[in-house]
């Protein structure tokens, strides 16, 4: 499986319903929509949150892939599920300790939605090992979280390969999502390194022809 999840962060916020339609294309386009939630504390930027997600939930059936860039995400898991998240990625670095990571994983899984842990570019893949067997997905950040439109950090390519190796050696069935700085120059290598889902914001929403761009990414 190879999937493109456009990041709504790069869309025109004055017309979200239409922006989602542009990528969903009545089911013929993307099945996933990546939603970047930023709190201004875990990351510098503030994006959008619960009321926006519950509003767009009413106008589309696309899978909501919620990426929480918020401190102590455990506090808000229930709210994001209620708002319509189908899967939640939270940051390993945003939790106080490993017990909190484990509790957050359990909370998400007990609500029967997909659970993913995200790691920043400087966080080694090894930190995931104590709980990796519980995860549905791992999100490898390939830029520092906080802003769209940044350059892919090259050392992250090896982290994808390393994670993919751990996955195949142990027969784990989590999927690998890669997020940040992805374009047509690096998408193929990211896919070949083991990514199942790529997140693309700027490259999709700011492109001249969204339909063509989506097709091209899906077939890299
Ligand atoms: C960054 C976000 C990314 C970002 C990707 O903090 O997590 O999802 O929107 O955007 P581009 O494709 O512009 O790097
Ligand atoms: Zn993201």
Short mmCIF file of C-alpha atoms and ligand atoms in Angstrom, two decimals, residues 7 34 36 67 69 139 141 179 199, ligand 2:
data_model
loop_
_atom_site.label_atom_id
_atom_site.label_comp_id
_atom_site.label_asym_id
_atom_site.label_seq_id
_atom_site.Cartn_x
_atom_site.Cartn_y
_atom_site.Cartn_z
CA UNK A 7 -1.92 18.20 4.97
CA UNK A 34 -3.69 14.93 7.56
CA UNK A 36 -1.86 19.26 12.00
CA UNK A 67 -1.27 14.80 14.10
CA UNK A 69 1.71 18.66 18.16
CA UNK A 139 5.03 8.87 12.19
CA UNK A 141 8.88 13.63 11.12
CA UNK A 179 5.76 13.91 7.22
CA UNK A 199 2.13 13.56 4.09
ZN1 LIG B 2 1.88 16.64 10.27
#
